Amino acid sequence: MVKVSPPKDLLQILLSVLFISVMIIACLWIVRPFVLGFAWAGTVVLSTWPVMLKFQRLLWGKRSLAVLVMTFLLLMLFVIPVALLVNSLVDNSGPVIAWATKGNMALPTLEWLHVIPLVGDKLYTGWNTLVESGGSAIMAKIRPYIGTTTTWFLGQAIHIGSFLMHCGLMLLFSVLLYAKGETLGNGIRHFAFRLAGKRGDAAILLAGQAIRAVALGVVVTALVQSVLGGFGLAIAGIPNATLLTVVMMLCCLVQIGPLLVLIPSIVWLYWTGDTTWGTVLLVWSCVVGTMDNFIRPVLIRMGADLPMILILSGVIGGLIAFGMIGLFIGPVLLAVSYRLISVWMHEAPLPQDAPDEVVELLEEQEERMLK
């Protein structure tokens, strides 16, 4: 007996898909102002969830007390320092923009090269010969690009109101996620399982590992190094220590390290004759510059090992796409995508055939088709 399937109403299917698409777009449009804050809060909560559970066990099993403690820690250790750093960057951006965009910008003559023993005079002569032979023309060509780039990067920090709003939303959403984390996590896993079965559930768990790896192994390490390095700059009396701390945090996020800021500061102290604080900052810089070799491996083991080029691309791309908050969101998005694609690729074995054999087989198939 042949079972005849009922005819499908094509118009009904099209209208159903259209209605669902409109509903999804409308919902995303409504929650659009909160997406970045929620993503930031999810990253923070997922990374610090084990810490919250430890506080809960210490506080007689009271979730409310543990959430209160975690909120206070986020406020004191993360939100307030980051807000102060961004505010300092905004306050100091005016002179930098003016210097980069003014018309009389020229290469320096570097008179201090004379002081260097043996090679100082030769370096001074060579440098000024280069400047006189074409340095001014080169500077005139690159000046517009320097001004535009500097204005763009520092202009990102002008949106401090938006950044502080996201900080507030992050804190609010973190409180809600700490309080109802298990329920939300089970809901996300249930939705993923409904979409793709066990593979969808595994994808959510792998995404959580990638988020924790980035947050702990990269962001936390960068914050620790930059805060300690900034503390050393302030104690040593370096001018604009807060602004330099912001630059140091950016260098740590892109895996350059804090020494790019600390070494010139040490040189400046010795140059001005303050050898005592220069030596103190030198010792402190050795500690701060090498501590990531001990902190990062321990933290990354809690998540997943990720390529540094991925983190670098995420930080720079996130900054360009989302502004200051993209420093934290960009690496997370790339890390999650990388982990999911990597696991999907490893579900199939590596190709065992030699490249020449594969090419010959394809050529034979093409010849048969032509015949």
Short mmCIF file of C-alpha atoms in Angstrom, two decimals:
data_model
loop_
_atom_site.label_atom_id
_atom_site.label_comp_id
_atom_site.label_asym_id
_atom_site.label_seq_id
_atom_site.Cartn_x
_atom_site.Cartn_y
_atom_site.Cartn_z
CA MET A 1 0.00 0.00 0.00
CA VAL A 2 1.44 3.34 -1.05
CA LYS A 3 1.14 6.04 1.57
CA VAL A 4 0.36 9.38 -0.02
CA SER A 5 1.78 12.37 1.84
CA PRO A 6 -0.52 15.36 2.14
CA PRO A 7 0.26 18.26 -0.17
CA LYS A 8 2.40 20.99 1.36
CA ASP A 9 1.15 24.54 1.46
CA LEU A 10 4.12 26.49 0.09
CA LEU A 11 2.62 29.87 0.95
CA GLN A 12 2.07 28.78 4.54
CA ILE A 13 5.71 27.68 4.85
CA LEU A 14 7.00 30.95 3.39
CA LEU A 15 4.80 33.07 5.64
CA SER A 16 5.83 31.03 8.69
CA VAL A 17 9.53 31.50 7.92
CA LEU A 18 8.97 35.20 7.26
CA PHE A 19 7.07 35.65 10.54
CA ILE A 20 9.77 33.85 12.55
CA SER A 21 12.50 35.90 10.85
CA VAL A 22 10.71 39.17 11.61
CA MET A 23 10.26 38.14 15.25
CA ILE A 24 13.96 37.22 15.61
CA ILE A 25 15.10 40.49 14.00
CA ALA A 26 12.71 42.52 16.16
CA CYS A 27 13.92 40.81 19.35
CA LEU A 28 17.57 41.36 18.42
CA TRP A 29 16.86 45.00 17.63
CA ILE A 30 15.25 45.49 21.05
CA VAL A 31 18.09 43.87 23.01
CA ARG A 32 20.83 45.36 20.81
CA PRO A 33 21.91 48.00 23.39
CA PHE A 34 22.41 45.25 25.99
CA VAL A 35 24.22 42.64 23.90
CA LEU A 36 27.78 43.80 24.60
CA GLY A 37 27.12 44.27 28.30
CA PHE A 38 25.56 40.83 28.56
CA ALA A 39 28.39 39.19 26.60
CA TRP A 40 30.93 40.90 28.86
CA ALA A 41 29.04 39.78 31.97
CA GLY A 42 28.80 36.22 30.65
CA THR A 43 32.56 36.13 30.12
CA VAL A 44 33.25 37.45 33.62
CA VAL A 45 30.75 35.15 35.35
CA LEU A 46 31.84 32.05 33.46
CA SER A 47 35.47 32.73 34.32
CA THR A 48 34.87 33.46 38.01
CA TRP A 49 32.14 30.89 38.64
CA PRO A 50 34.43 28.51 40.61
CA VAL A 51 35.46 31.45 42.84
CA MET A 52 31.82 32.26 43.54
CA LEU A 53 31.12 28.64 44.50
CA LYS A 54 34.04 28.70 46.94
CA PHE A 55 32.67 31.84 48.56
CA GLN A 56 29.26 30.19 48.78
CA ARG A 57 30.72 27.22 50.64
CA LEU A 58 32.56 29.55 53.02
CA LEU A 59 29.44 31.68 53.66
CA TRP A 60 27.30 28.84 55.06
CA GLY A 61 25.92 27.92 51.62
CA LYS A 62 24.17 31.28 51.15
CA ARG A 63 24.10 32.18 47.44
CA SER A 64 22.97 35.75 48.16
CA LEU A 65 26.01 36.45 50.35
CA ALA A 66 28.36 34.93 47.74
CA VAL A 67 26.79 37.09 45.01
CA LEU A 68 27.20 40.18 47.19
CA VAL A 69 30.89 39.43 47.76
CA MET A 70 31.53 38.77 44.05
CA THR A 71 29.75 41.99 43.08
CA PHE A 72 31.90 43.96 45.49
CA LEU A 73 35.07 42.31 44.14
CA LEU A 74 34.10 43.05 40.53
CA LEU A 75 33.37 46.65 41.44
CA MET A 76 36.64 47.19 43.33
CA LEU A 77 39.03 45.10 41.25
CA PHE A 78 37.67 45.53 37.75
CA VAL A 79 35.01 48.16 37.05
CA ILE A 80 36.47 51.08 39.02
CA PRO A 81 40.13 50.59 37.88
CA VAL A 82 39.14 50.19 34.22
CA ALA A 83 36.85 53.23 34.38
CA LEU A 84 39.62 55.31 35.94
CA LEU A 85 42.10 54.20 33.28
CA VAL A 86 39.72 55.11 30.45
CA ASN A 87 38.92 58.44 32.10
CA SER A 88 42.63 59.21 32.37
CA LEU A 89 43.09 58.31 28.71
CA VAL A 90 40.35 60.78 27.76
CA ASP A 91 41.83 63.54 29.92
CA ASN A 92 45.28 63.11 28.37
CA SER A 93 44.16 62.55 24.78
CA GLY A 94 43.87 66.28 23.94
CA PRO A 95 47.60 67.11 23.98
CA VAL A 96 48.47 63.91 22.10
CA ILE A 97 45.94 64.63 19.36
CA ALA A 98 47.12 68.23 19.09
CA TRP A 99 50.75 67.12 18.82
CA ALA A 100 49.96 64.53 16.14
CA THR A 101 47.78 66.79 14.01
CA LYS A 102 49.61 70.15 14.20
CA GLY A 103 51.19 71.38 11.01
CA ASN A 104 54.71 72.11 12.27
CA MET A 105 55.45 68.54 13.21
CA ALA A 106 59.08 67.61 12.43
CA LEU A 107 61.66 64.98 13.22
CA PRO A 108 63.75 65.71 16.35
CA THR A 109 67.47 66.52 16.12
CA LEU A 110 68.39 64.23 19.07
CA GLU A 111 71.05 66.48 20.61
CA TRP A 112 71.47 64.06 23.50
CA LEU A 113 73.25 61.58 21.22
CA HIS A 114 76.48 63.56 21.82
CA VAL A 115 76.58 62.28 25.40
CA ILE A 116 76.93 58.62 24.33
CA PRO A 117 80.62 57.60 24.55
CA LEU A 118 82.57 56.55 21.45
CA VAL A 119 79.68 56.34 18.97
CA GLY A 120 77.56 59.33 20.05
CA ASP A 121 78.99 61.86 17.56
CA LYS A 122 78.71 59.42 14.67
CA LEU A 123 75.11 58.60 15.53
CA TYR A 124 74.25 62.29 15.78
CA THR A 125 75.89 63.07 12.44
CA GLY A 126 74.25 60.13 10.68
CA TRP A 127 70.80 60.93 12.04
CA ASN A 128 70.90 64.62 11.10
CA THR A 129 72.27 63.79 7.66
CA LEU A 130 69.25 61.53 7.15
CA VAL A 131 66.91 64.28 8.35
CA GLU A 132 68.47 66.94 6.10
CA SER A 133 68.50 64.67 3.05
CA GLY A 134 64.81 63.86 3.13
CA GLY A 135 63.54 63.43 6.63
CA SER A 136 61.32 66.50 6.43
CA ALA A 137 59.75 65.33 3.20
CA ILE A 138 59.12 61.90 4.68
CA MET A 139 57.57 63.47 7.77
CA ALA A 140 55.33 65.67 5.65
CA LYS A 141 53.98 62.61 3.85
CA ILE A 142 53.32 60.50 6.94
CA ARG A 143 52.01 63.35 9.13
CA PRO A 144 48.40 63.10 7.88
CA TYR A 145 48.35 59.36 8.54
CA ILE A 146 49.83 59.78 12.03
CA GLY A 147 47.25 62.42 12.87
CA THR A 148 44.34 60.38 11.54
CA THR A 149 45.43 57.18 13.27
CA THR A 150 46.12 58.89 16.59
CA THR A 151 42.82 60.76 16.47
CA TRP A 152 40.92 57.55 15.73
CA PHE A 153 42.50 55.49 18.50
CA LEU A 154 42.19 58.18 21.12
CA GLY A 155 38.75 59.09 19.85
CA GLN A 156 37.56 55.63 20.85
CA ALA A 157 38.09 56.59 24.47
CA ILE A 158 35.96 59.73 24.12
CA HIS A 159 32.89 57.51 24.21
CA ILE A 160 33.49 57.04 27.91
CA GLY A 161 29.78 57.42 28.64
CA SER A 162 28.96 54.40 26.50
CA PHE A 163 31.81 52.43 28.02
CA LEU A 164 30.72 53.24 31.56
CA MET A 165 27.18 52.27 30.63
CA HIS A 166 28.43 48.88 29.49
CA CYS A 167 30.37 48.58 32.75
CA GLY A 168 27.16 49.19 34.69
CA LEU A 169 25.24 46.71 32.57
CA MET A 170 28.01 44.18 33.01
CA LEU A 171 27.80 44.54 36.78
CA LEU A 172 23.99 44.24 36.76
CA PHE A 173 23.94 41.22 34.45
CA SER A 174 26.74 39.62 36.48
CA VAL A 175 24.59 39.78 39.61
CA LEU A 176 21.70 38.11 37.77
CA LEU A 177 23.94 35.45 36.25
CA TYR A 178 25.59 34.66 39.58
CA ALA A 179 22.17 34.25 41.16
CA LYS A 180 20.63 32.11 38.40
CA GLY A 181 23.70 30.68 36.69
CA GLU A 182 22.73 27.01 36.83
CA THR A 183 19.25 27.66 35.44
CA LEU A 184 20.57 29.74 32.54
CA GLY A 185 23.36 27.27 31.80
CA ASN A 186 20.95 24.33 31.66
CA GLY A 187 18.65 26.38 29.42
CA ILE A 188 21.44 27.14 26.96
CA ARG A 189 22.53 23.50 26.90
CA HIS A 190 18.91 22.40 26.37
CA PHE A 191 18.53 24.81 23.44
CA ALA A 192 21.82 23.64 21.88
CA PHE A 193 20.80 19.98 22.33
CA ARG A 194 17.47 20.73 20.65
CA LEU A 195 19.31 22.25 17.68
CA ALA A 196 22.14 19.75 17.15
CA GLY A 197 21.83 16.91 19.67
CA LYS A 198 24.95 15.88 21.56
CA ARG A 199 27.16 17.83 19.17
CA GLY A 200 25.35 21.05 20.09
CA ASP A 201 25.72 20.31 23.80
CA ALA A 202 29.43 19.62 23.33
CA ALA A 203 29.80 22.86 21.37
CA ILE A 204 28.43 24.86 24.30
CA LEU A 205 30.81 23.18 26.74
CA LEU A 206 33.79 23.79 24.43
CA ALA A 207 32.76 27.42 24.04
CA GLY A 208 32.77 27.76 27.82
CA GLN A 209 36.32 26.38 27.97
CA ALA A 210 37.50 28.84 25.33
CA ILE A 211 35.90 31.79 27.13
CA ARG A 212 37.52 30.80 30.41
CA ALA A 213 40.91 30.36 28.72
CA VAL A 214 40.83 33.86 27.24
CA ALA A 215 39.47 35.55 30.36
CA LEU A 216 41.89 33.86 32.74
CA GLY A 217 44.96 33.32 30.61
CA VAL A 218 44.96 36.65 28.74
CA VAL A 219 42.77 39.32 30.31
CA VAL A 220 43.53 38.55 33.96
CA THR A 221 47.26 38.30 33.26
CA ALA A 222 47.20 41.62 31.39
CA LEU A 223 45.29 43.34 34.18
CA VAL A 224 47.64 42.03 36.86
CA GLN A 225 50.77 43.05 34.97
CA SER A 226 49.47 46.48 33.99
CA VAL A 227 48.19 47.32 37.48
CA LEU A 228 51.45 46.25 39.15
CA GLY A 229 53.49 48.00 36.47
CA GLY A 230 51.42 51.17 36.87
CA PHE A 231 51.92 51.00 40.62
CA GLY A 232 55.68 50.90 40.08
CA LEU A 233 55.53 53.88 37.69
CA ALA A 234 53.52 55.93 40.18
CA ILE A 235 55.83 55.13 43.09
CA ALA A 236 58.93 55.97 41.00
CA GLY A 237 57.44 59.36 40.11
CA ILE A 238 57.00 58.83 36.36
CA PRO A 239 54.77 61.57 34.84
CA ASN A 240 51.37 60.50 33.43
CA ALA A 241 51.64 57.11 35.12
CA THR A 242 47.93 56.42 34.64
CA LEU A 243 48.08 57.00 30.90
CA LEU A 244 51.16 54.81 30.66
CA THR A 245 49.27 52.12 32.58
CA VAL A 246 46.56 52.16 29.89
CA VAL A 247 49.22 51.75 27.20
CA MET A 248 50.82 48.97 29.22
CA MET A 249 47.49 47.14 29.50
CA LEU A 250 47.02 47.33 25.72
CA CYS A 251 50.56 45.99 25.20
CA CYS A 252 49.86 43.10 27.58
CA LEU A 253 46.57 42.28 25.85
CA VAL A 254 48.28 42.02 22.46
CA GLN A 255 51.02 39.88 24.03
CA ILE A 256 53.83 42.44 23.64
CA GLY A 257 54.32 42.74 27.38
CA PRO A 258 54.74 45.64 29.82
CA LEU A 259 58.47 46.15 29.18
CA LEU A 260 57.72 48.31 26.15
CA VAL A 261 56.56 50.97 28.63
CA LEU A 262 58.73 50.11 31.63
CA ILE A 263 62.13 50.14 29.90
CA PRO A 264 61.83 53.72 28.53
CA SER A 265 60.67 54.82 31.99
CA ILE A 266 63.78 53.28 33.57
CA VAL A 267 65.99 54.96 30.96
CA TRP A 268 64.28 58.29 31.67
CA LEU A 269 64.91 57.97 35.41
CA TYR A 270 68.61 57.25 34.90
CA TRP A 271 68.82 60.05 32.34
CA THR A 272 67.42 62.58 34.82
CA GLY A 273 69.90 61.42 37.46
CA ASP A 274 67.40 59.64 39.71
CA THR A 275 69.42 56.42 39.91
CA THR A 276 67.83 55.22 43.16
CA TRP A 277 64.29 55.06 41.83
CA GLY A 278 65.64 53.93 38.47
CA THR A 279 67.18 50.89 40.15
CA VAL A 280 64.01 50.23 42.14
CA LEU A 281 61.89 50.39 38.98
CA LEU A 282 64.40 48.15 37.18
CA VAL A 283 64.05 45.43 39.82
CA TRP A 284 60.27 45.86 39.88
CA SER A 285 60.14 45.66 36.08
CA CYS A 286 62.02 42.35 36.14
CA VAL A 287 59.33 40.95 38.43
CA VAL A 288 56.38 42.37 36.46
CA GLY A 289 57.83 41.51 33.05
CA THR A 290 58.42 37.85 33.88
CA MET A 291 55.37 37.09 36.03
CA ASP A 292 53.25 36.19 32.98
CA ASN A 293 55.50 33.15 32.46
CA PHE A 294 54.18 31.79 35.75
CA ILE A 295 50.63 33.18 35.86
CA ARG A 296 49.46 32.52 32.31
CA PRO A 297 50.24 28.76 32.13
CA VAL A 298 48.44 28.14 35.42
CA LEU A 299 45.38 30.09 34.31
CA ILE A 300 45.29 28.69 30.79
CA ARG A 301 45.24 25.14 32.16
CA MET A 302 41.85 26.02 33.62
CA GLY A 303 40.53 26.61 30.12
CA ALA A 304 42.07 25.74 26.78
CA ASP A 305 45.37 26.53 25.12
CA LEU A 306 44.93 29.03 22.27
CA PRO A 307 47.32 30.43 19.63
CA MET A 308 48.71 33.87 20.46
CA ILE A 309 48.02 35.11 16.90
CA LEU A 310 44.34 34.43 17.60
CA ILE A 311 44.44 36.57 20.74
CA LEU A 312 46.31 39.35 18.93
CA SER A 313 43.78 39.41 16.08
CA GLY A 314 40.89 39.36 18.55
CA VAL A 315 42.24 42.31 20.55
CA ILE A 316 42.99 44.52 17.54
CA GLY A 317 39.88 43.52 15.59
CA GLY A 318 37.69 43.88 18.67
CA LEU A 319 39.05 47.37 19.33
CA ILE A 320 38.29 48.43 15.76
CA ALA A 321 34.84 46.81 15.69
CA PHE A 322 33.46 47.55 19.17
CA GLY A 323 35.73 50.22 20.67
CA MET A 324 37.32 49.84 24.10
CA ILE A 325 34.99 47.04 25.15
CA GLY A 326 36.16 45.06 22.11
CA LEU A 327 39.49 44.50 23.88
CA PHE A 328 37.66 41.91 25.97
CA ILE A 329 34.90 40.76 23.57
CA GLY A 330 37.04 40.30 20.43
CA PRO A 331 39.40 37.58 21.71
CA VAL A 332 36.48 35.69 23.26
CA LEU A 333 34.52 35.54 19.99
CA LEU A 334 37.53 34.37 17.97
CA ALA A 335 38.51 31.83 20.64
CA VAL A 336 35.04 30.29 20.72
CA SER A 337 34.91 30.06 16.90
CA TYR A 338 38.41 28.58 16.79
CA ARG A 339 37.59 25.89 19.34
CA LEU A 340 34.36 24.88 17.61
CA ILE A 341 35.95 24.70 14.15
CA SER A 342 38.95 22.82 15.52
CA VAL A 343 36.78 20.15 17.16
CA TRP A 344 34.62 19.83 14.05
CA MET A 345 37.72 19.29 11.88
CA HIS A 346 39.14 16.66 14.21
CA GLU A 347 35.97 14.58 13.95
CA ALA A 348 37.40 13.37 10.61
CA PRO A 349 40.85 11.72 10.27
CA LEU A 350 43.75 13.48 8.59
CA PRO A 351 44.15 12.76 4.84
CA GLN A 352 46.52 9.82 4.38
CA ASP A 353 47.06 9.96 0.61
CA ALA A 354 50.11 11.69 -0.82
CA PRO A 355 49.41 15.02 -2.60
CA ASP A 356 50.79 13.72 -5.92
CA GLU A 357 48.46 10.73 -5.85
CA VAL A 358 45.44 12.92 -5.17
CA VAL A 359 46.32 15.22 -8.06
CA GLU A 360 46.84 12.29 -10.44
CA LEU A 361 43.48 10.81 -9.44
CA LEU A 362 41.73 14.10 -10.13
CA GLU A 363 43.44 14.40 -13.52
CA GLU A 364 42.35 10.88 -14.45
CA GLN A 365 38.76 11.69 -13.52
CA GLU A 366 38.87 14.84 -15.65
CA GLU A 367 40.18 12.85 -18.64
CA ARG A 368 37.37 10.30 -18.31
CA MET A 369 34.78 13.07 -18.20
CA LEU A 370 36.23 14.68 -21.33
CA LYS A 371 36.12 11.37 -23.20
#
